[in-house]
Short mmCIF file of C-alpha atoms and ligand atoms in Angstrom, two decimals:
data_model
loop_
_atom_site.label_atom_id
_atom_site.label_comp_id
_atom_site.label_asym_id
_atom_site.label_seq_id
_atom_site.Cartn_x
_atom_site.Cartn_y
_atom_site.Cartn_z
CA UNK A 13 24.35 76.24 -23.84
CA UNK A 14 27.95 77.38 -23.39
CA UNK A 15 29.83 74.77 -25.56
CA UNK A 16 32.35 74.91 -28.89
CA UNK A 17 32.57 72.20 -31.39
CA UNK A 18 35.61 70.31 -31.65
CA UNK A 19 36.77 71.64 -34.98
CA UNK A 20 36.44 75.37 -33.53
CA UNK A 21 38.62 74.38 -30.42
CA UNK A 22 41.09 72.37 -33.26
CA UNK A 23 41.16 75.70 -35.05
CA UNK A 24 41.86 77.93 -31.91
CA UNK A 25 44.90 75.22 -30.78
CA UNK A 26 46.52 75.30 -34.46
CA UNK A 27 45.88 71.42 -33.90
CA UNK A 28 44.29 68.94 -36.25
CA UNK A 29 40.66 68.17 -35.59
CA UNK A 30 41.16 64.76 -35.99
CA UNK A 31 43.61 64.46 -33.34
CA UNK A 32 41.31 66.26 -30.70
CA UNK A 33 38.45 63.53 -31.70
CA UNK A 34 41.33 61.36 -31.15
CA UNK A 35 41.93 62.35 -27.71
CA UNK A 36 38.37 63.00 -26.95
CA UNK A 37 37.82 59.12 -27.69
CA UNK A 38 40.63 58.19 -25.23
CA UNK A 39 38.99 60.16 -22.60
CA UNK A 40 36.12 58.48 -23.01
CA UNK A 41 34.28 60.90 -25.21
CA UNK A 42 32.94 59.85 -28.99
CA UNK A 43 32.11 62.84 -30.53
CA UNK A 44 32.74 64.05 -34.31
CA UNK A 45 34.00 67.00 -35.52
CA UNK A 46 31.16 69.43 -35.33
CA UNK A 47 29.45 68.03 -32.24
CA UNK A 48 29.99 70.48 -29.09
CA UNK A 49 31.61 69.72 -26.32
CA UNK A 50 31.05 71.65 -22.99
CA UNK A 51 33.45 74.01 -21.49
CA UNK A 52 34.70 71.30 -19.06
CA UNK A 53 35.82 69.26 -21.15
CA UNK A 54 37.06 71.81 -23.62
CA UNK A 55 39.50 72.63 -20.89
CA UNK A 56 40.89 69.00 -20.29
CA UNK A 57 41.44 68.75 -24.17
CA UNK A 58 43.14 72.36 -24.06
CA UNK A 59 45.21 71.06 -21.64
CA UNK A 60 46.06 67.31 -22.61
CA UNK A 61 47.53 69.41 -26.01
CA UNK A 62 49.62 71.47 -23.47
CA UNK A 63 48.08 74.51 -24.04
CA UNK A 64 47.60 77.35 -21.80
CA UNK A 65 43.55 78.44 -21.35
CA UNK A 66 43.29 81.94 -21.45
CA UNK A 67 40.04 83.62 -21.20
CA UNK A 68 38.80 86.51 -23.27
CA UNK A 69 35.64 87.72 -22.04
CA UNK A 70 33.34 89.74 -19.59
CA UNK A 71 34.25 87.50 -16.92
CA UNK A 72 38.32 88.10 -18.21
CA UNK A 73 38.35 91.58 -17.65
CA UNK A 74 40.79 90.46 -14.90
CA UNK A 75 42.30 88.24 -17.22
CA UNK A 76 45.12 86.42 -15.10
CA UNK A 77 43.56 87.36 -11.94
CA UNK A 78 41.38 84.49 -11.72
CA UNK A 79 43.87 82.29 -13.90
CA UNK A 80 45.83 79.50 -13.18
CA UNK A 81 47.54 79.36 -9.25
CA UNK A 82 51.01 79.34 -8.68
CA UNK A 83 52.48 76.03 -7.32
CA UNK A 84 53.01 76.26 -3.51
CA UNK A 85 56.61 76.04 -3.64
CA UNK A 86 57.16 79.32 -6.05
CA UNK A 87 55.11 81.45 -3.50
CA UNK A 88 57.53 84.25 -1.58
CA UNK A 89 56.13 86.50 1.40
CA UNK A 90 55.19 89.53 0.28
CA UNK A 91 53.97 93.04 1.80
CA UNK A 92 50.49 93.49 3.03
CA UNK A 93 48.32 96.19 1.10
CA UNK A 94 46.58 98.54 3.44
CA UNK A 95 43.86 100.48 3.15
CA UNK A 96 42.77 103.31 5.62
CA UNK A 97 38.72 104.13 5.99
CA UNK A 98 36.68 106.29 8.21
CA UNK A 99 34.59 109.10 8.56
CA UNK A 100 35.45 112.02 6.98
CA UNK A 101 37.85 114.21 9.24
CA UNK A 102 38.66 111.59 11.60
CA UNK A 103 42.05 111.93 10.21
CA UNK A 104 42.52 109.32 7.15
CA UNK A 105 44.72 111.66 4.96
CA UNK A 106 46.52 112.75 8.41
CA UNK A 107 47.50 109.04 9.71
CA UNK A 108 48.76 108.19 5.88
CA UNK A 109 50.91 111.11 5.94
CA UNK A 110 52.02 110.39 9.55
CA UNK A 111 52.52 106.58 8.52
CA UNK A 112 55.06 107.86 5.61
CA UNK A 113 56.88 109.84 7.82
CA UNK A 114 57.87 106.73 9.80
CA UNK A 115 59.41 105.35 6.69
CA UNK A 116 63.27 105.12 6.81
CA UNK A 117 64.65 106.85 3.91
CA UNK A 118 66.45 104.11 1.68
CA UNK A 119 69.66 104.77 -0.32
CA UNK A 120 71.14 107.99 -0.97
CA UNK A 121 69.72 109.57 -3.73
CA UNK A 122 66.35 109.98 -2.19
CA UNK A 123 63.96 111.26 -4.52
CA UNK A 124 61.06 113.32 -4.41
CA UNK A 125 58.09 111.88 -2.66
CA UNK A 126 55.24 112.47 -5.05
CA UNK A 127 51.75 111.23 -5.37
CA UNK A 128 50.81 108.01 -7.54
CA UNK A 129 48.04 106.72 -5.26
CA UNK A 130 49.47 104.45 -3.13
CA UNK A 131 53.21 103.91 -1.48
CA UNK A 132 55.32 101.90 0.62
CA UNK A 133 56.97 102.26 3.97
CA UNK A 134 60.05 100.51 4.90
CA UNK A 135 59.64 99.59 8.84
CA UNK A 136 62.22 100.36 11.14
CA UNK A 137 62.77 96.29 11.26
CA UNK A 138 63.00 96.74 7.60
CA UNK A 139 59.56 95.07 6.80
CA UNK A 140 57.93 96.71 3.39
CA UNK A 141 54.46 97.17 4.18
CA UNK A 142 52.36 99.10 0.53
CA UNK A 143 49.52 102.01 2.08
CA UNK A 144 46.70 102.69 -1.21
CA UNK A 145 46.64 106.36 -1.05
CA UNK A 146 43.16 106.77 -2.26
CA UNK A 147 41.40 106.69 1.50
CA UNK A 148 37.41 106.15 1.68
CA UNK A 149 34.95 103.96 0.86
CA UNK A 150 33.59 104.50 -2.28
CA UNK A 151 37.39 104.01 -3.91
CA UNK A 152 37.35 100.81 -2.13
CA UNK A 153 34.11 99.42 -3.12
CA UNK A 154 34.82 100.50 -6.34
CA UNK A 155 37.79 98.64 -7.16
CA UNK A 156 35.75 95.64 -5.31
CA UNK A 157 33.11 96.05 -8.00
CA UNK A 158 35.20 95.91 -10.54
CA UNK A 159 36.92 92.81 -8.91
CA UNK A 160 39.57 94.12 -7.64
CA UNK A 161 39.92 93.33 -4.07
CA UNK A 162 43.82 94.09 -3.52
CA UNK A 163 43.22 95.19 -0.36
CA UNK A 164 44.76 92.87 2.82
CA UNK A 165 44.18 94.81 5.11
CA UNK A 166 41.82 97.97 6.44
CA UNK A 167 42.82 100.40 9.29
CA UNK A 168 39.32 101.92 10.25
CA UNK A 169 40.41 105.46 11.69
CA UNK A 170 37.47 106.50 14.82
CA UNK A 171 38.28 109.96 16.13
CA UNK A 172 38.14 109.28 19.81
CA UNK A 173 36.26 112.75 20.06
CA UNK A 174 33.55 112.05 17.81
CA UNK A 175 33.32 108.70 18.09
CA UNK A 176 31.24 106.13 15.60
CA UNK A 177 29.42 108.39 12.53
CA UNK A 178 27.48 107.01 9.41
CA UNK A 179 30.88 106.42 7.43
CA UNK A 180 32.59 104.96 9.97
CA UNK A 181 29.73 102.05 10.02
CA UNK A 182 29.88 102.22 6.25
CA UNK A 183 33.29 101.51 6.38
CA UNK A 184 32.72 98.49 8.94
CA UNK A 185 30.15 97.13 6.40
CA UNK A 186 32.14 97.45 3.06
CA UNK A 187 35.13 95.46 5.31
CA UNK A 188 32.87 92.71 6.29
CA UNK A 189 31.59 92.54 3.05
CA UNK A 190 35.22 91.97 1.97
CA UNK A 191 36.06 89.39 4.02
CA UNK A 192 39.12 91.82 4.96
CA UNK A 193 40.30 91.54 8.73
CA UNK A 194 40.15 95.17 10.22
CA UNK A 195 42.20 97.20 12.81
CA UNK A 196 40.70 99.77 14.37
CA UNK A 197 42.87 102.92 14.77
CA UNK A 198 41.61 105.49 17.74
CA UNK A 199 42.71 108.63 16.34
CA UNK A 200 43.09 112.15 18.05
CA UNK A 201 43.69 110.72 21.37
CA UNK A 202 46.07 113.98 22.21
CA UNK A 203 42.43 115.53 22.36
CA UNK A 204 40.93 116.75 25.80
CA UNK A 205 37.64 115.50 24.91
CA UNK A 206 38.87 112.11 23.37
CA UNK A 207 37.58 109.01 25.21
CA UNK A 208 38.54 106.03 23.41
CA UNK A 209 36.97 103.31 25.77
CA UNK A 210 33.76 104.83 24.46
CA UNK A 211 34.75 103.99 20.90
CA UNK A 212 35.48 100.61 21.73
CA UNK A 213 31.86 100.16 23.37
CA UNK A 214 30.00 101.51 19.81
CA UNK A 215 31.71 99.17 18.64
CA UNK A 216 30.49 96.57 20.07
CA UNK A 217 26.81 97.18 18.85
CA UNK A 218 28.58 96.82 15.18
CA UNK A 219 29.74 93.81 15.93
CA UNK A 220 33.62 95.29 16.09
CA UNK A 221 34.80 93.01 19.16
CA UNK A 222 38.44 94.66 20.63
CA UNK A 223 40.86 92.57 21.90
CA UNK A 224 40.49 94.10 25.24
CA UNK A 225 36.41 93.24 25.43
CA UNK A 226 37.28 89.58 24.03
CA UNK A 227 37.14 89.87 20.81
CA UNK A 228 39.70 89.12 17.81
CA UNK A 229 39.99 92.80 16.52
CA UNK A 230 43.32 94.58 17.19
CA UNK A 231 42.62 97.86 18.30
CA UNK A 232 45.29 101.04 18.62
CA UNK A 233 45.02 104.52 20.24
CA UNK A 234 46.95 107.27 18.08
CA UNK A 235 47.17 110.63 17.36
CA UNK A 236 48.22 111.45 13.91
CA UNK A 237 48.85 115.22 14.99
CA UNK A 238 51.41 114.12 17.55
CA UNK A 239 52.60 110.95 15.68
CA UNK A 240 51.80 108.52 18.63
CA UNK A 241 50.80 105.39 18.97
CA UNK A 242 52.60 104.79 15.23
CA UNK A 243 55.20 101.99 16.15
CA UNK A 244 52.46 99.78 17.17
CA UNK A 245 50.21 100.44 14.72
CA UNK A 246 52.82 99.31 12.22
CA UNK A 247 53.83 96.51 14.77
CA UNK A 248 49.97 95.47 14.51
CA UNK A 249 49.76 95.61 10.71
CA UNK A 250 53.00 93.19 10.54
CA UNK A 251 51.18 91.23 13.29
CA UNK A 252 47.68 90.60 10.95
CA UNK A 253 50.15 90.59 8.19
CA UNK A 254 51.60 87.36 9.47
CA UNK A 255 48.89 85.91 10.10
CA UNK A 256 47.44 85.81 6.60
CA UNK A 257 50.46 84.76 5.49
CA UNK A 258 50.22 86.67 2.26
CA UNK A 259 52.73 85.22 -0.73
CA UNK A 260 52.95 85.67 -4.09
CA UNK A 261 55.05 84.04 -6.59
CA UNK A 262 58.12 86.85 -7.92
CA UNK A 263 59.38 84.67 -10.70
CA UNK A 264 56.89 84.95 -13.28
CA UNK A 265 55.02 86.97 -15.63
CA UNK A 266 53.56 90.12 -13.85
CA UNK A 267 50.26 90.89 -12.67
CA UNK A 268 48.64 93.75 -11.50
CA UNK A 269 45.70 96.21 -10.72
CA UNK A 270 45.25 99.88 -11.60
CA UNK A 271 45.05 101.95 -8.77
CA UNK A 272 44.44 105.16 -10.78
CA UNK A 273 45.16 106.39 -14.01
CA UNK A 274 45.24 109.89 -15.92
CA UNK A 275 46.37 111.17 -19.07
CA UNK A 276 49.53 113.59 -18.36
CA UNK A 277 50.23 116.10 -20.61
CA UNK A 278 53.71 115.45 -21.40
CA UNK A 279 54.15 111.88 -20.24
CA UNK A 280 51.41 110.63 -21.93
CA UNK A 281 48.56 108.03 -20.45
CA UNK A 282 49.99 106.90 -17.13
CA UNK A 283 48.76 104.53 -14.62
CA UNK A 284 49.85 103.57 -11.48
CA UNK A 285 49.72 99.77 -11.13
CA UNK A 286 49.79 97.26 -7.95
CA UNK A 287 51.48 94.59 -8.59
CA UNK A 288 50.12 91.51 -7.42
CA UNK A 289 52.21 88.96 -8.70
CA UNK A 290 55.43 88.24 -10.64
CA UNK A 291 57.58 91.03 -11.66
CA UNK A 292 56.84 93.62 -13.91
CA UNK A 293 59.88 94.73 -16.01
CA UNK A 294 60.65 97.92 -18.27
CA UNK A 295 60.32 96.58 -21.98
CA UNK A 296 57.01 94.27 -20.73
CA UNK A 297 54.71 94.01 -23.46
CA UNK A 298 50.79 93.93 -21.82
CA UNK A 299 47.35 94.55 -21.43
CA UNK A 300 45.51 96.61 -19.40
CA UNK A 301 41.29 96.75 -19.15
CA UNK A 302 40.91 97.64 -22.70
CA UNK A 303 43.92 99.33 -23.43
CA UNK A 304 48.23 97.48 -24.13
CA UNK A 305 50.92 99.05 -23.74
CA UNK A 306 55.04 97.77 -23.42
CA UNK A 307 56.47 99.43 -20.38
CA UNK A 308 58.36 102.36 -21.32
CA UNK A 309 59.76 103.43 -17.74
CA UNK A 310 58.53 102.71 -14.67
CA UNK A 311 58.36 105.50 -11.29
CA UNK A 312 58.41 104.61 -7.89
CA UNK A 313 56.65 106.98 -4.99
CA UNK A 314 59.84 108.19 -4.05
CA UNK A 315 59.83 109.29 -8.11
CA UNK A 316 62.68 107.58 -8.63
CA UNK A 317 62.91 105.54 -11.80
CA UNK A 318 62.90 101.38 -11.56
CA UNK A 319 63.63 99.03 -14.17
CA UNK A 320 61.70 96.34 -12.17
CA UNK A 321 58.72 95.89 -9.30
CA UNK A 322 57.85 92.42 -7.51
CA UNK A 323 54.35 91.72 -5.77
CA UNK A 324 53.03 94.12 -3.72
CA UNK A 325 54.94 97.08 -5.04
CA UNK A 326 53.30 100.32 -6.38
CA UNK A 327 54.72 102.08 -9.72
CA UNK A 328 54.07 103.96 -12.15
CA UNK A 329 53.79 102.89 -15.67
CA UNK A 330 54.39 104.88 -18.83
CA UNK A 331 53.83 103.49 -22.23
CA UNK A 332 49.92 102.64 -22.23
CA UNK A 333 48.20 103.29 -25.45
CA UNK A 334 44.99 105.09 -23.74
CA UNK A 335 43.88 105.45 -20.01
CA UNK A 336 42.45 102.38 -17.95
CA UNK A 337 40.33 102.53 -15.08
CA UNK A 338 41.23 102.20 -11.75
CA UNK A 339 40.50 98.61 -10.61
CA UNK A 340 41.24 97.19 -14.29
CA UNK A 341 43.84 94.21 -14.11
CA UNK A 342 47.17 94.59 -15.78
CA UNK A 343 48.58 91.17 -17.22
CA UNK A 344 51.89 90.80 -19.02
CA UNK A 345 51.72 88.61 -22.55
CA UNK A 346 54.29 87.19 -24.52
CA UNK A 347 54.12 90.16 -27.32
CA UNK A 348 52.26 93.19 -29.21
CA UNK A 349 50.38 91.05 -31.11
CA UNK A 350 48.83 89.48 -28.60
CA UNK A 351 48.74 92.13 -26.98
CA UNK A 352 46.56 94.52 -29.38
CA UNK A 353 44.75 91.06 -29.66
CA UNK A 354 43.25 90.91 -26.30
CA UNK A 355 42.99 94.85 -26.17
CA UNK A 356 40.91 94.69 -29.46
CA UNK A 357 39.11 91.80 -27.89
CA UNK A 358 38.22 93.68 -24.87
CA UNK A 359 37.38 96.81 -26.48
CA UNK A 360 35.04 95.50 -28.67
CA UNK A 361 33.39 93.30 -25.66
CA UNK A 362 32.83 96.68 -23.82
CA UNK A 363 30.97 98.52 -26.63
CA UNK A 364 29.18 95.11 -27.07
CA UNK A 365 27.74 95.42 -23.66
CA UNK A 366 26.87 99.17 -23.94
CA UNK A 367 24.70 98.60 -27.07
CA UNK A 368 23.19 95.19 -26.38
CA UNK A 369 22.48 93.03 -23.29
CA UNK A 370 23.53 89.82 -25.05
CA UNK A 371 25.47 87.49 -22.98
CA UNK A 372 28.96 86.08 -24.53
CA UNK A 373 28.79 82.79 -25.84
CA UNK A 374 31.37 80.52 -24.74
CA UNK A 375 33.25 80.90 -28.23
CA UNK A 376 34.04 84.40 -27.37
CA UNK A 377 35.14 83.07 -23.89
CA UNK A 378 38.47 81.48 -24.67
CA UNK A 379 40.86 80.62 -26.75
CA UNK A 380 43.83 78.88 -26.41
CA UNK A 381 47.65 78.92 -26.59
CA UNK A 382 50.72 78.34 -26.56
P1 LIG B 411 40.19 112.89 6.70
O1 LIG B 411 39.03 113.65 6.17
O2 LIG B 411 39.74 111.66 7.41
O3 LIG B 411 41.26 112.64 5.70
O4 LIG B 411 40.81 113.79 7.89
P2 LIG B 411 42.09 114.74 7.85
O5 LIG B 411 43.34 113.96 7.93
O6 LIG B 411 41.96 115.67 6.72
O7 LIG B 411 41.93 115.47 9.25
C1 LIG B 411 40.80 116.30 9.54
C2 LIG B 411 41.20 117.29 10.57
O8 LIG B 411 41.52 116.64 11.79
C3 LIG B 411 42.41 118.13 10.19
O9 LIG B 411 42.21 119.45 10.62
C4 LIG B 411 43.53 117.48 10.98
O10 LIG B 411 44.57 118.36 11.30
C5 LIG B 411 42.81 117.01 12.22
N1 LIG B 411 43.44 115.85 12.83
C6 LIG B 411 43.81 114.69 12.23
N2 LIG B 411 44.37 113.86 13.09
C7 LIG B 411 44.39 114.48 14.29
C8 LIG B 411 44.86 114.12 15.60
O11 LIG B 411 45.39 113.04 15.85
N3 LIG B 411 44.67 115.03 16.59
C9 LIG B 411 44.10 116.25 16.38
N4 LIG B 411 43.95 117.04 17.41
N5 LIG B 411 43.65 116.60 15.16
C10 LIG B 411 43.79 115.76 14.13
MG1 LIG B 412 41.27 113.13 3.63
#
């Protein structure tokens, strides 16, 4: 039932209905102008006119996200985004701070660390690899609900002392669930009572094979007290890193996710935003979840300020006209208009859905470009 008649799509291109029917024809189709076509082929025509498809919808909350690929040859390695889980006091918030404290300090000025839910760490090789600072489950399964999944990579932290506990085998579920590969960090190993091999066992019954017991999954004894075991952690990340080969094309028009957002008294709404792709620039006009914004100044976790921030790097964003949610996609668009367009658009989808349970119709689905 999804479908939009030819003189609709004409409408949405700025193109002549007669020259879609045209086309149509040509591609083997004889419709007339009010007859429907299905979303297939409403696609090919977008695209034979050398437009750009661009949905609008429930499904386009991640607007971009899901859009069209970059070609093969525009794709640059980029940092791996890590995310630490684990049982509560096995020593997530500990091993993130211990992990930043390996970072070497870059330039001069050095700025104040400060907190904008996720940061980077620049390896003593000088790899970049980006930490989200909002440890646990829930946050994680969150932004994967909301379709989101910017994770790469989880570190599942096991204090060697207490060994497997209900979170820690929620945390090896949401991962699986994710299709994200897993290293398993062994934490408080400087502890008399910490036996490690035992960890590696319980593991087992989860389905958690170690390298050591045959299995693919990289395994690491630490202690985030007495910062050991850190170098190879890192040197394992880089490792799984590699293998995944994880790219992303810089040259382009930015995409992101929100990795948390608040309203700050005298800044205004601020989010802090991942990006995923191209490079987000200050004076960027764009949307985020229901809200647009044009960036007004961007600050990196060091707090310094940046006028730009390629794939993989965390910032955050001033100049948003409300608050987003955290797991809401960011997309940069050629200007306000379209901007407050798509915002509007998305607004109005989301109090659509609160009051009624109708689906969208395929008109409200797309429209197209140039
Ligand atoms: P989280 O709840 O997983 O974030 O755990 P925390 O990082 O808050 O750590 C919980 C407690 O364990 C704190 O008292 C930490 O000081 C302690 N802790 C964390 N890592 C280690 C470690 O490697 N060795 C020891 N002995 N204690 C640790
Ligand atoms: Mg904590």
């Amino acid at each position: 039932p999804e479908s939009i008649t030819v003189q609709e799509l004409a409408n949405r291109m700025a193109e002549k209905g007669a020259d879609l029917v045209k086309a149509l024809f040509k591609m083997g189709t004889a419709v007339t102008l009010n007859q429907p076509i299905d979303q297939d082929t409403a696609e090919l025509l977008v695209e034979e006119f050398g437009h750009r498809i661009q949905r609008v919808s429930d499904a386009d909350v991640e607007i971009g996200m899901q859009g069209e690929e970059d070609a093969p040859e525009t794709l640059k390695i980029r940092p791996p985004v890590v995310t630490i889980m684990g049982h509560v006091d096995h020593g997530k918030t500990s091993l993130l701070d211990a992990l930043r404290g390996t970072s070497v300090v870059q330039g001069e000025s050095g700025g104040i660390t400060q907190h904008i839910g996720a940061y980077q760490i620049k390896t003593k090789g000088g790899d970049l690899i980006t930490f989200l600072d909002t440890p646990g489950h829930e946050a994680f399964s969150e932004m994967r609900a909301r379709g989101a999944n910017v994770t790469d990579i989880v570190i599942l932290v096991v204090a060697a002392d207490d060994g497997l506990m209900p979170q820690t085998i929620e945390a090896i579920n949401h991962t699986k669930a994710a299709g994200v590969p897993m290293i398993v960090a062994i934490n408080k190993t400087d502890k008399p009572d910490a036996n490690p091999q035992k960890v590696r066992e319980r593991l087992l019954e989860h389905e958690v094979i170690v390298e050591d017991m045959g299995g693919e999954t990289q395994d690491v004894e630490v202690s985030a007290l007495k910062k050991t075991g850190l170098d190879t952690l890192i040197d394992k990340i880089l490792l799984q890193a590699e293998l995944l080969e994880l790219s992303a094309n810089p040259d382009r028009d930015a995409e992101g996710t929100v990795v948390e957002a608040q309203l700050d008294k005298g800044r205004g709404a601020v989010a802090t935003i991942l990006v995923r792709r191209g490079t987000l620039k200050v004076g960027d006009t764009f949307v985020v979840g229901a809200e647009s914004g044009k960036v007004r100044a961007m600050i990196n976790d060091q707090g310094q300020q940046v006028k730009s921030a390629g794939p993989s790097t965390p910032v955050e964003v001033l100049g948003l006209s409300g608050v987003p949610m955290a797991g809401d996609q960011m997309t940069v668009v050629e200007n306000e208009a379209r901007a407050r367009e798509v915002a509007a658009y998305r607004q109005e989808q989301a109090t659509k859905k609160r009051t009624t349970a109708a689906p969208t119709s395929f008109e409200h689905m797309f429209s197209a470009l140039n």
